[in-house]
mmCIF file of C-alpha atoms in Angstrom:
data_model
loop_
_atom_site.group_PDB
_atom_site.id
_atom_site.type_symbol
_atom_site.label_atom_id
_atom_site.label_comp_id
_atom_site.label_asym_id
_atom_site.label_seq_id
_atom_site.Cartn_x
_atom_site.Cartn_y
_atom_site.Cartn_z
ATOM 1 C CA MET I 298 35.141 -7.612 -19.103
ATOM 2 C CA ASN I 299 35.606 -5.708 -15.844
ATOM 3 C CA GLN I 300 33.735 -7.536 -13.083
ATOM 4 C CA LYS I 301 32.527 -5.219 -10.317
ATOM 5 C CA ASN I 302 33.128 -7.153 -7.139
ATOM 6 C CA ILE I 303 31.395 -4.914 -4.571
ATOM 7 C CA LYS I 304 27.605 -5.064 -4.712
ATOM 8 C CA ILE I 305 25.589 -2.577 -2.659
ATOM 9 C CA PHE I 306 21.897 -3.026 -1.914
ATOM 10 C CA MET I 307 20.468 0.278 -0.643
ATOM 11 C CA PHE I 308 17.334 0.616 1.444
ATOM 12 C CA PRO I 309 15.515 2.506 0.186
ATOM 13 C CA SER I 310 16.862 2.299 -3.361
ATOM 14 C CA SER I 311 15.621 5.815 -4.091
ATOM 15 C CA ASN I 312 13.592 8.602 -2.569
ATOM 16 C CA ARG I 313 11.797 11.072 -4.795
ATOM 17 C CA ASN I 314 11.527 13.579 -1.920
ATOM 18 C CA ASN I 315 15.192 13.500 -0.934
ATOM 19 C CA LYS I 316 18.144 13.598 -3.344
ATOM 20 C CA TYR I 317 20.663 12.299 -0.790
ATOM 21 C CA ILE I 318 20.536 8.700 -2.037
ATOM 22 C CA GLU I 319 21.116 9.771 -5.625
ATOM 23 C CA LEU I 320 24.007 12.051 -4.606
ATOM 24 C CA PHE I 321 25.535 9.318 -2.449
ATOM 25 C CA ARG I 322 25.265 6.757 -5.213
ATOM 26 C CA ASN I 323 26.794 9.076 -7.817
ATOM 27 C CA SER I 324 29.688 9.984 -5.508
ATOM 28 C CA VAL I 325 30.519 6.347 -4.773
ATOM 29 C CA GLU I 326 30.304 5.391 -8.445
ATOM 30 C CA GLU I 327 32.648 8.264 -9.373
ATOM 31 C CA ALA I 328 35.122 7.274 -6.651
ATOM 32 C CA SER I 329 35.293 3.575 -7.535
ATOM 33 C CA GLN I 330 34.916 1.621 -10.730
ATOM 34 C CA ASN I 331 34.578 -1.537 -8.639
ATOM 35 C CA VAL I 332 31.131 -0.847 -7.116
ATOM 36 C CA GLU I 333 27.716 -1.762 -8.452
ATOM 37 C CA PHE I 334 24.435 -0.679 -6.880
ATOM 38 C CA LEU I 335 21.641 -3.218 -7.142
ATOM 39 C CA SER I 336 18.010 -2.251 -6.793
ATOM 40 C CA VAL I 337 15.780 -4.532 -4.819
ATOM 41 C CA PRO I 338 12.182 -4.585 -6.117
ATOM 42 C CA LYS I 339 9.945 -2.558 -3.828
ATOM 43 C CA ASP I 340 12.740 -2.419 -1.242
ATOM 44 C CA PHE I 341 11.746 -5.762 0.274
ATOM 45 C CA LEU I 342 14.730 -7.259 2.045
ATOM 46 C CA PHE I 343 13.694 -10.876 1.415
ATOM 47 C CA ARG I 344 14.025 -10.282 -2.344
ATOM 48 C CA ILE I 345 17.810 -10.196 -1.999
ATOM 49 C CA ILE I 346 17.998 -13.958 -1.495
ATOM 50 C CA PRO I 347 16.689 -15.017 -4.950
ATOM 51 C CA MET I 348 18.817 -12.264 -6.506
ATOM 52 C CA LEU I 349 21.924 -13.898 -5.035
ATOM 53 C CA PHE I 350 21.295 -17.092 -6.948
ATOM 54 C CA SER I 351 20.134 -15.533 -10.209
ATOM 55 C CA ALA I 352 23.072 -13.121 -10.480
ATOM 56 C CA ASN I 353 25.742 -15.390 -8.945
ATOM 57 C CA LEU I 354 26.591 -12.756 -6.351
ATOM 58 C CA PHE I 355 28.343 -15.145 -3.981
ATOM 59 C CA ARG I 356 31.706 -14.212 -5.488
ATOM 60 C CA SER I 357 31.239 -10.543 -4.636
ATOM 61 C CA LYS I 358 31.537 -8.519 -1.475
ATOM 62 C CA ARG I 359 27.957 -7.674 -0.547
ATOM 63 C CA ILE I 360 26.771 -4.682 1.439
ATOM 64 C CA ILE I 361 23.335 -3.706 2.659
ATOM 65 C CA HIS I 362 23.267 0.062 3.076
ATOM 66 C CA ILE I 363 20.333 1.303 5.151
ATOM 67 C CA HIS I 364 19.432 4.984 5.005
ATOM 68 C CA TRP I 365 16.191 5.144 6.932
ATOM 69 C CA PRO I 366 15.485 2.149 9.168
ATOM 70 C CA THR I 367 11.731 2.695 9.056
ATOM 71 C CA VAL I 368 11.859 1.400 5.465
ATOM 72 C CA MET I 369 12.517 -2.001 7.052
ATOM 73 C CA TYR I 370 9.533 -1.914 9.457
ATOM 74 C CA GLY I 371 7.410 1.082 8.622
ATOM 75 C CA SER I 372 3.649 0.821 8.674
ATOM 76 C CA ARG I 373 0.869 2.880 10.181
ATOM 77 C CA PHE I 374 -0.384 -0.370 11.735
ATOM 78 C CA PHE I 375 1.380 -1.345 14.948
ATOM 79 C CA VAL I 376 1.049 -5.126 14.516
ATOM 80 C CA LYS I 377 2.308 -4.965 10.927
ATOM 81 C CA SER I 378 5.276 -2.874 12.096
ATOM 82 C CA ILE I 379 6.175 -5.487 14.724
ATOM 83 C CA PHE I 380 5.843 -8.260 12.137
ATOM 84 C CA LEU I 381 8.042 -6.432 9.589
ATOM 85 C CA LEU I 382 10.604 -5.593 12.259
ATOM 86 C CA SER I 383 10.823 -9.244 13.339
ATOM 87 C CA VAL I 384 11.049 -10.675 9.822
ATOM 88 C CA ASN I 385 13.578 -8.129 8.588
ATOM 89 C CA PHE I 386 15.729 -8.375 11.709
ATOM 90 C CA PHE I 387 16.023 -12.141 11.264
ATOM 91 C CA LEU I 388 16.707 -11.688 7.549
ATOM 92 C CA LEU I 389 19.496 -9.237 8.389
ATOM 93 C CA LEU I 390 20.925 -11.763 10.871
ATOM 94 C CA PHE I 391 20.816 -14.478 8.202
ATOM 95 C CA LEU I 392 22.360 -12.280 5.507
ATOM 96 C CA LYS I 393 25.121 -11.081 7.836
ATOM 97 C CA TYR I 394 26.092 -14.227 9.704
ATOM 98 C CA PHE I 395 25.309 -16.959 7.172
ATOM 99 C CA LEU I 396 25.887 -15.238 3.827
ATOM 100 C CA GLY I 397 28.628 -12.798 4.842
ATOM 101 C CA PHE I 398 26.920 -9.493 4.073
ATOM 102 C CA LYS I 399 28.234 -6.313 5.654
ATOM 103 C CA ILE I 400 25.673 -3.838 6.973
ATOM 104 C CA VAL I 401 26.140 -0.079 6.814
ATOM 105 C CA TRP I 402 23.700 2.428 8.256
ATOM 106 C CA THR I 403 23.712 6.102 7.327
ATOM 107 C CA VAL I 404 22.168 7.835 10.335
ATOM 108 C CA HIS I 405 20.302 10.835 8.975
ATOM 109 C CA ASN I 406 18.281 11.723 12.075
ATOM 110 C CA PHE I 407 18.158 10.870 15.756
ATOM 111 C CA HIS I 408 14.441 10.037 15.456
ATOM 112 C CA ALA I 409 12.188 9.313 12.501
ATOM 113 C CA HIS I 410 10.234 12.439 11.542
ATOM 114 C CA ASP I 411 6.854 10.962 10.811
ATOM 115 C CA TYR I 412 6.808 7.382 12.050
ATOM 116 C CA PRO I 413 3.728 6.760 14.240
ATOM 117 C CA HIS I 414 5.246 4.129 16.585
ATOM 118 C CA PRO I 415 8.290 5.568 18.415
ATOM 119 C CA GLY I 416 8.738 2.436 20.554
ATOM 120 C CA VAL I 417 9.027 0.230 17.468
ATOM 121 C CA ASP I 418 11.427 2.747 15.938
ATOM 122 C CA LYS I 419 13.581 2.685 19.078
ATOM 123 C CA VAL I 420 13.811 -1.126 19.001
ATOM 124 C CA GLY I 421 14.433 -1.111 15.239
ATOM 125 C CA GLN I 422 17.218 1.444 15.479
ATOM 126 C CA ARG I 423 18.907 -0.441 18.319
ATOM 127 C CA GLY I 424 18.736 -3.694 16.383
ATOM 128 C CA ILE I 425 20.175 -2.151 13.229
ATOM 129 C CA CYS I 426 22.862 -0.405 15.286
ATOM 130 C CA TRP I 427 23.819 -3.719 16.872
ATOM 131 C CA LEU I 428 24.003 -5.469 13.477
ATOM 132 C CA SER I 429 25.813 -2.681 11.636
ATOM 133 C CA ASP I 430 29.431 -3.111 10.674
ATOM 134 C CA ALA I 431 29.733 0.639 10.075
ATOM 135 C CA LEU I 432 27.755 3.784 10.807
ATOM 136 C CA ILE I 433 27.855 6.967 8.765
ATOM 137 C CA VAL I 434 26.508 9.890 10.762
ATOM 138 C CA GLN I 435 25.643 13.014 8.801
ATOM 139 C CA GLN I 436 25.597 15.691 11.471
ATOM 140 C CA LYS I 437 27.703 16.406 14.540
ATOM 141 C CA ILE I 438 24.653 16.949 16.779
ATOM 142 C CA THR I 439 23.176 13.624 15.636
ATOM 143 C CA ARG I 440 26.490 11.898 16.385
ATOM 144 C CA GLU I 441 26.609 13.393 19.875
ATOM 145 C CA ASN I 442 23.017 12.332 20.630
ATOM 146 C CA PHE I 443 23.506 8.943 19.047
ATOM 147 C CA GLN I 444 26.681 7.967 20.923
ATOM 148 C CA ASN I 445 24.676 7.117 24.054
ATOM 149 C CA LYS I 446 22.085 5.228 22.037
ATOM 150 C CA CYS I 447 24.537 3.271 19.912
ATOM 151 C CA PRO I 448 28.034 3.275 21.397
ATOM 152 C CA ARG I 449 30.829 2.238 19.059
#
């Protein structure tokens, strides 16, 4: 039996309004037989931890791939956004530094299109930038704007 030893948790796992995630996933699966994408129920980051124990994922290389950071802290309520940002930031720290996860962020846009709290988004993007092991930037103009915000 061929054991796939790279496990990728994508946030969000899918997006019915945007086919990018599906195209990305299909391209990676075609390029490598060694990768498995794991869906996290309802895209809640804390649900990764029980999955690690139930699927014995400690023997694998584990990656969290974030497409839109607002998935990690998005809410129309300011206080809930701050709470989600805090909890998920500390979960990312734990997963990265204690459990050895790598974090990849695909930067689709310089700013979220429809997120109602730009200050929270700014803090969230900076935190994810700081934690990321790799950034994938889709557009040249986004890369140019983002280099000042998240130097690498």
